[in-house]
Every structure is written in structure tokens, then in C-alpha cells.
């Protein structure tokens, strides 16, 4: 009985230690607006089954202040934006137009986690005549963007 109590105490202590080391919330956050989420795959990350591995980079990498902006497209799922070598207070943004005009009707963004230098957005569905573009924004200002595709 005494041995079992000791094992229980060790298990409980280990669980408490792991809980103490686990962050309660993530600092990066996904935000969206307009009619984002109205089309298939929107609201999901590009790693979702059926989409994973189908994306390819479209257009050149854009840079601003040593940070990189990349735009990826899949003819099955849509597109997403990724930023690399980024500082905090920056976000990858994907704008989507459901009419095909270069005017955003929906958008999604993802901020950079502290200690990480990249972020990528959830999927924007720019299939069937819809278009999208990627942006790198820091402190509320767009530093660079891709063209509408």
C-alpha cells in the first residue's frame, strides 16, 4: 500500500510539473472579417487532409525590412499567405474577393508567436472566379503585398 501511494504521488507531481510548464494560451491569433468563411476550406489551415501537399508558391517572394512574404495556391483548395523571418507585431494576411474584382470581401490574418519568426494564414477560397492576395502587415501597416490572383 505504501508503494502504491508513492507511485500515485510521483504521477501527480509529474502531471503538475507538466501542467506548470504548459502555456495556458497561445499568443498567436487568427482573425478574420467580411464574409470570410463563406466558402469551402475557409477557416481551415493548409495542412488539413485533402489540401496538405497540394499548394505551390505562386509569384516571387516579396520582402520588406528583411522579412519575407510568400503566396501559395492550390487548384483544389484555394490559397494562403506565409511570412518568414518576421518580428513580433506582424501578421500574414490573406484578402479574398468573391466577385473577382480587386476589392476584398473577406480576409483572414495570423500573427507571429513570440519566439517564432513565421506565421501562415488559414485557407482563402479563391476558386471559381474568386481572387485573393497576400499581405505582410506590421504594427497595423501593410509593408508589402502580392498582386490579386
PDB file of C-alpha atoms in Angstrom:
ATOM      1  CA  UNK A   1       0.000   0.000   0.000  1.00  0.00           C
ATOM      2  CA  UNK A   2       2.801   2.351   0.821  1.00  0.00           C
ATOM      3  CA  UNK A   3       4.459   1.719  -2.587  1.00  0.00           C
ATOM      4  CA  UNK A   4       1.214   2.487  -4.424  1.00  0.00           C
ATOM      5  CA  UNK A   5       0.857   5.821  -2.579  1.00  0.00           C
ATOM      6  CA  UNK A   6       4.406   6.762  -3.554  1.00  0.00           C
ATOM      7  CA  UNK A   7       3.693   5.926  -7.222  1.00  0.00           C
ATOM      8  CA  UNK A   8       0.491   7.975  -7.075  1.00  0.00           C
ATOM      9  CA  UNK A   9       2.401  10.902  -5.581  1.00  0.00           C
ATOM     10  CA  UNK A  10       5.056  10.688  -8.327  1.00  0.00           C
ATOM     11  CA  UNK A  11       2.413  10.555 -11.040  1.00  0.00           C
ATOM     12  CA  UNK A  12       0.548  13.534  -9.590  1.00  0.00           C
ATOM     13  CA  UNK A  13       3.770  15.523  -9.170  1.00  0.00           C
ATOM     14  CA  UNK A  14       4.799  14.785 -12.762  1.00  0.00           C
ATOM     15  CA  UNK A  15       1.425  15.869 -14.085  1.00  0.00           C
ATOM     16  CA  UNK A  16       1.551  19.068 -12.038  1.00  0.00           C
ATOM     17  CA  UNK A  17       5.057  19.845 -13.311  1.00  0.00           C
ATOM     18  CA  UNK A  18       3.969  19.327 -16.932  1.00  0.00           C
ATOM     19  CA  UNK A  19       0.903  21.491 -16.391  1.00  0.00           C
ATOM     20  CA  UNK A  20       3.059  24.266 -14.926  1.00  0.00           C
ATOM     21  CA  UNK A  21       5.336  24.187 -17.981  1.00  0.00           C
ATOM     22  CA  UNK A  22       2.469  24.213 -20.490  1.00  0.00           C
ATOM     23  CA  UNK A  23       1.338  27.692 -21.594  1.00  0.00           C
ATOM     24  CA  UNK A  24      -2.319  28.343 -20.860  1.00  0.00           C
ATOM     25  CA  UNK A  25      -2.946  30.279 -24.059  1.00  0.00           C
ATOM     26  CA  UNK A  26      -1.197  30.747 -27.365  1.00  0.00           C
ATOM     27  CA  UNK A  27      -0.051  34.247 -28.222  1.00  0.00           C
ATOM     28  CA  UNK A  28      -0.555  33.974 -31.976  1.00  0.00           C
ATOM     29  CA  UNK A  29      -4.082  34.520 -33.087  1.00  0.00           C
ATOM     30  CA  UNK A  30      -6.146  34.117 -36.193  1.00  0.00           C
ATOM     31  CA  UNK A  31      -8.533  36.942 -37.040  1.00  0.00           C
ATOM     32  CA  UNK A  32     -10.983  37.258 -39.906  1.00  0.00           C
ATOM     33  CA  UNK A  33     -13.587  39.626 -41.254  1.00  0.00           C
ATOM     34  CA  UNK A  34     -16.031  40.402 -44.026  1.00  0.00           C
ATOM     35  CA  UNK A  35     -17.636  37.273 -45.402  1.00  0.00           C
ATOM     36  CA  UNK A  36     -14.574  35.103 -44.743  1.00  0.00           C
ATOM     37  CA  UNK A  37     -15.722  31.556 -44.054  1.00  0.00           C
ATOM     38  CA  UNK A  38     -18.471  31.612 -46.669  1.00  0.00           C
ATOM     39  CA  UNK A  39     -16.731  29.105 -48.971  1.00  0.00           C
ATOM     40  CA  UNK A  40     -15.339  25.590 -48.668  1.00  0.00           C
ATOM     41  CA  UNK A  41     -11.992  25.103 -46.874  1.00  0.00           C
ATOM     42  CA  UNK A  42     -12.093  28.611 -45.378  1.00  0.00           C
ATOM     43  CA  UNK A  43     -11.406  28.519 -41.653  1.00  0.00           C
ATOM     44  CA  UNK A  44      -9.002  25.585 -42.024  1.00  0.00           C
ATOM     45  CA  UNK A  45      -5.212  25.568 -42.151  1.00  0.00           C
ATOM     46  CA  UNK A  46      -3.468  24.368 -45.327  1.00  0.00           C
ATOM     47  CA  UNK A  47      -2.379  21.199 -43.525  1.00  0.00           C
ATOM     48  CA  UNK A  48      -5.966  19.882 -43.470  1.00  0.00           C
ATOM     49  CA  UNK A  49      -6.465  16.483 -45.082  1.00  0.00           C
ATOM     50  CA  UNK A  50      -7.216  16.722 -48.774  1.00  0.00           C
ATOM     51  CA  UNK A  51      -5.293  20.011 -49.038  1.00  0.00           C
ATOM     52  CA  UNK A  52      -1.948  19.109 -47.472  1.00  0.00           C
ATOM     53  CA  UNK A  53       0.746  18.838 -50.121  1.00  0.00           C
ATOM     54  CA  UNK A  54      -1.353  20.413 -52.889  1.00  0.00           C
ATOM     55  CA  UNK A  55      -0.065  24.005 -52.539  1.00  0.00           C
ATOM     56  CA  UNK A  56       2.678  25.591 -54.619  1.00  0.00           C
ATOM     57  CA  UNK A  57       4.237  29.025 -54.297  1.00  0.00           C
ATOM     58  CA  UNK A  58       2.835  31.462 -56.843  1.00  0.00           C
ATOM     59  CA  UNK A  59       4.828  34.536 -57.822  1.00  0.00           C
ATOM     60  CA  UNK A  60       8.059  35.783 -56.331  1.00  0.00           C
ATOM     61  CA  UNK A  61       8.809  36.105 -52.633  1.00  0.00           C
ATOM     62  CA  UNK A  62       8.225  39.722 -51.570  1.00  0.00           C
ATOM     63  CA  UNK A  63      10.500  41.269 -48.954  1.00  0.00           C
ATOM     64  CA  UNK A  64      10.287  44.203 -46.575  1.00  0.00           C
ATOM     65  CA  UNK A  65      12.726  45.009 -43.787  1.00  0.00           C
ATOM     66  CA  UNK A  66      14.393  41.607 -44.130  1.00  0.00           C
ATOM     67  CA  UNK A  67      11.034  39.824 -43.749  1.00  0.00           C
ATOM     68  CA  UNK A  68       9.595  37.608 -46.481  1.00  0.00           C
ATOM     69  CA  UNK A  69       6.034  37.244 -47.778  1.00  0.00           C
ATOM     70  CA  UNK A  70       5.045  34.178 -49.796  1.00  0.00           C
ATOM     71  CA  UNK A  71       1.752  33.359 -51.502  1.00  0.00           C
ATOM     72  CA  UNK A  72       0.677  29.736 -52.044  1.00  0.00           C
ATOM     73  CA  UNK A  73      -2.106  28.363 -54.242  1.00  0.00           C
ATOM     74  CA  UNK A  74      -3.840  25.011 -54.741  1.00  0.00           C
ATOM     75  CA  UNK A  75      -6.332  24.470 -57.558  1.00  0.00           C
ATOM     76  CA  UNK A  76      -8.126  22.078 -55.193  1.00  0.00           C
ATOM     77  CA  UNK A  77      -8.367  24.208 -52.036  1.00  0.00           C
ATOM     78  CA  UNK A  78      -7.529  27.892 -52.614  1.00  0.00           C
ATOM     79  CA  UNK A  79      -4.655  29.931 -51.231  1.00  0.00           C
ATOM     80  CA  UNK A  80      -2.831  31.058 -48.101  1.00  0.00           C
ATOM     81  CA  UNK A  81      -0.176  33.598 -47.102  1.00  0.00           C
ATOM     82  CA  UNK A  82       3.042  32.898 -45.185  1.00  0.00           C
ATOM     83  CA  UNK A  83       5.559  35.293 -43.658  1.00  0.00           C
ATOM     84  CA  UNK A  84       9.086  34.321 -42.648  1.00  0.00           C
ATOM     85  CA  UNK A  85      11.961  35.943 -40.743  1.00  0.00           C
ATOM     86  CA  UNK A  86       9.328  38.145 -39.146  1.00  0.00           C
ATOM     87  CA  UNK A  87       9.339  40.124 -35.937  1.00  0.00           C
ATOM     88  CA  UNK A  88       6.537  40.268 -33.385  1.00  0.00           C
ATOM     89  CA  UNK A  89       3.614  42.619 -34.034  1.00  0.00           C
ATOM     90  CA  UNK A  90       3.490  41.387 -37.640  1.00  0.00           C
ATOM     91  CA  UNK A  91       0.851  39.314 -39.377  1.00  0.00           C
ATOM     92  CA  UNK A  92       0.341  37.297 -42.531  1.00  0.00           C
ATOM     93  CA  UNK A  93      -2.896  38.440 -44.173  1.00  0.00           C
ATOM     94  CA  UNK A  94      -4.916  36.927 -46.997  1.00  0.00           C
ATOM     95  CA  UNK A  95      -7.602  39.036 -48.659  1.00  0.00           C
ATOM     96  CA  UNK A  96     -10.239  37.351 -50.845  1.00  0.00           C
ATOM     97  CA  UNK A  97     -12.684  38.855 -53.330  1.00  0.00           C
ATOM     98  CA  UNK A  98     -15.740  36.775 -54.135  1.00  0.00           C
ATOM     99  CA  UNK A  99     -16.612  38.854 -57.217  1.00  0.00           C
ATOM    100  CA  UNK A 100     -13.197  38.604 -58.871  1.00  0.00           C
ATOM    101  CA  UNK A 101     -12.718  42.371 -58.566  1.00  0.00           C
ATOM    102  CA  UNK A 102      -9.628  43.627 -56.773  1.00  0.00           C
ATOM    103  CA  UNK A 103     -11.651  44.548 -53.678  1.00  0.00           C
ATOM    104  CA  UNK A 104     -11.576  42.442 -50.516  1.00  0.00           C
ATOM    105  CA  UNK A 105     -14.874  40.941 -49.399  1.00  0.00           C
ATOM    106  CA  UNK A 106     -13.290  38.651 -46.814  1.00  0.00           C
ATOM    107  CA  UNK A 107      -9.929  38.395 -45.090  1.00  0.00           C
ATOM    108  CA  UNK A 108      -8.034  36.265 -42.603  1.00  0.00           C
ATOM    109  CA  UNK A 109      -4.802  37.001 -40.725  1.00  0.00           C
ATOM    110  CA  UNK A 110      -2.406  35.206 -38.412  1.00  0.00           C
ATOM    111  CA  UNK A 111       0.013  36.916 -36.020  1.00  0.00           C
ATOM    112  CA  UNK A 112       3.557  35.820 -35.203  1.00  0.00           C
ATOM    113  CA  UNK A 113       4.060  33.864 -31.958  1.00  0.00           C
ATOM    114  CA  UNK A 114       6.756  35.181 -29.589  1.00  0.00           C
ATOM    115  CA  UNK A 115       9.925  33.154 -30.123  1.00  0.00           C
ATOM    116  CA  UNK A 116       8.826  32.134 -33.645  1.00  0.00           C
ATOM    117  CA  UNK A 117       9.710  34.041 -36.822  1.00  0.00           C
ATOM    118  CA  UNK A 118       6.938  32.887 -39.159  1.00  0.00           C
ATOM    119  CA  UNK A 119       3.173  32.704 -39.477  1.00  0.00           C
ATOM    120  CA  UNK A 120       0.729  31.461 -42.078  1.00  0.00           C
ATOM    121  CA  UNK A 121      -2.950  32.069 -42.604  1.00  0.00           C
ATOM    122  CA  UNK A 122      -5.861  29.738 -42.898  1.00  0.00           C
ATOM    123  CA  UNK A 123      -7.081  28.965 -46.406  1.00  0.00           C
ATOM    124  CA  UNK A 124      -8.910  31.544 -48.503  1.00  0.00           C
ATOM    125  CA  UNK A 125     -11.076  30.036 -51.236  1.00  0.00           C
ATOM    126  CA  UNK A 126     -10.159  31.878 -54.427  1.00  0.00           C
ATOM    127  CA  UNK A 127     -11.536  29.211 -56.745  1.00  0.00           C
ATOM    128  CA  UNK A 128     -14.354  29.593 -59.327  1.00  0.00           C
ATOM    129  CA  UNK A 129     -13.691  33.224 -60.299  1.00  0.00           C
ATOM    130  CA  UNK A 130     -12.762  34.499 -56.842  1.00  0.00           C
ATOM    131  CA  UNK A 131      -9.327  36.138 -56.403  1.00  0.00           C
ATOM    132  CA  UNK A 132      -7.015  36.698 -53.439  1.00  0.00           C
ATOM    133  CA  UNK A 133      -3.742  38.340 -52.462  1.00  0.00           C
ATOM    134  CA  UNK A 134      -1.268  38.073 -49.614  1.00  0.00           C
ATOM    135  CA  UNK A 135      -0.041  40.903 -47.389  1.00  0.00           C
ATOM    136  CA  UNK A 136       2.644  41.389 -44.744  1.00  0.00           C
ATOM    137  CA  UNK A 137       1.446  43.848 -42.119  1.00  0.00           C
ATOM    138  CA  UNK A 138       3.344  45.103 -39.067  1.00  0.00           C
ATOM    139  CA  UNK A 139       2.008  47.425 -36.388  1.00  0.00           C
ATOM    140  CA  UNK A 140      -1.141  47.982 -38.448  1.00  0.00           C
ATOM    141  CA  UNK A 141       0.686  48.981 -41.657  1.00  0.00           C
ATOM    142  CA  UNK A 142       0.961  46.956 -44.875  1.00  0.00           C
ATOM    143  CA  UNK A 143       4.661  46.637 -45.702  1.00  0.00           C
ATOM    144  CA  UNK A 144       4.325  44.578 -48.883  1.00  0.00           C
ATOM    145  CA  UNK A 145       1.731  42.595 -50.807  1.00  0.00           C
ATOM    146  CA  UNK A 146       1.266  40.359 -53.811  1.00  0.00           C
ATOM    147  CA  UNK A 147      -0.987  41.132 -56.749  1.00  0.00           C
ATOM    148  CA  UNK A 148      -4.526  39.737 -56.961  1.00  0.00           C
ATOM    149  CA  UNK A 149      -4.644  36.225 -58.443  1.00  0.00           C
TER     150      UNK A 149
END
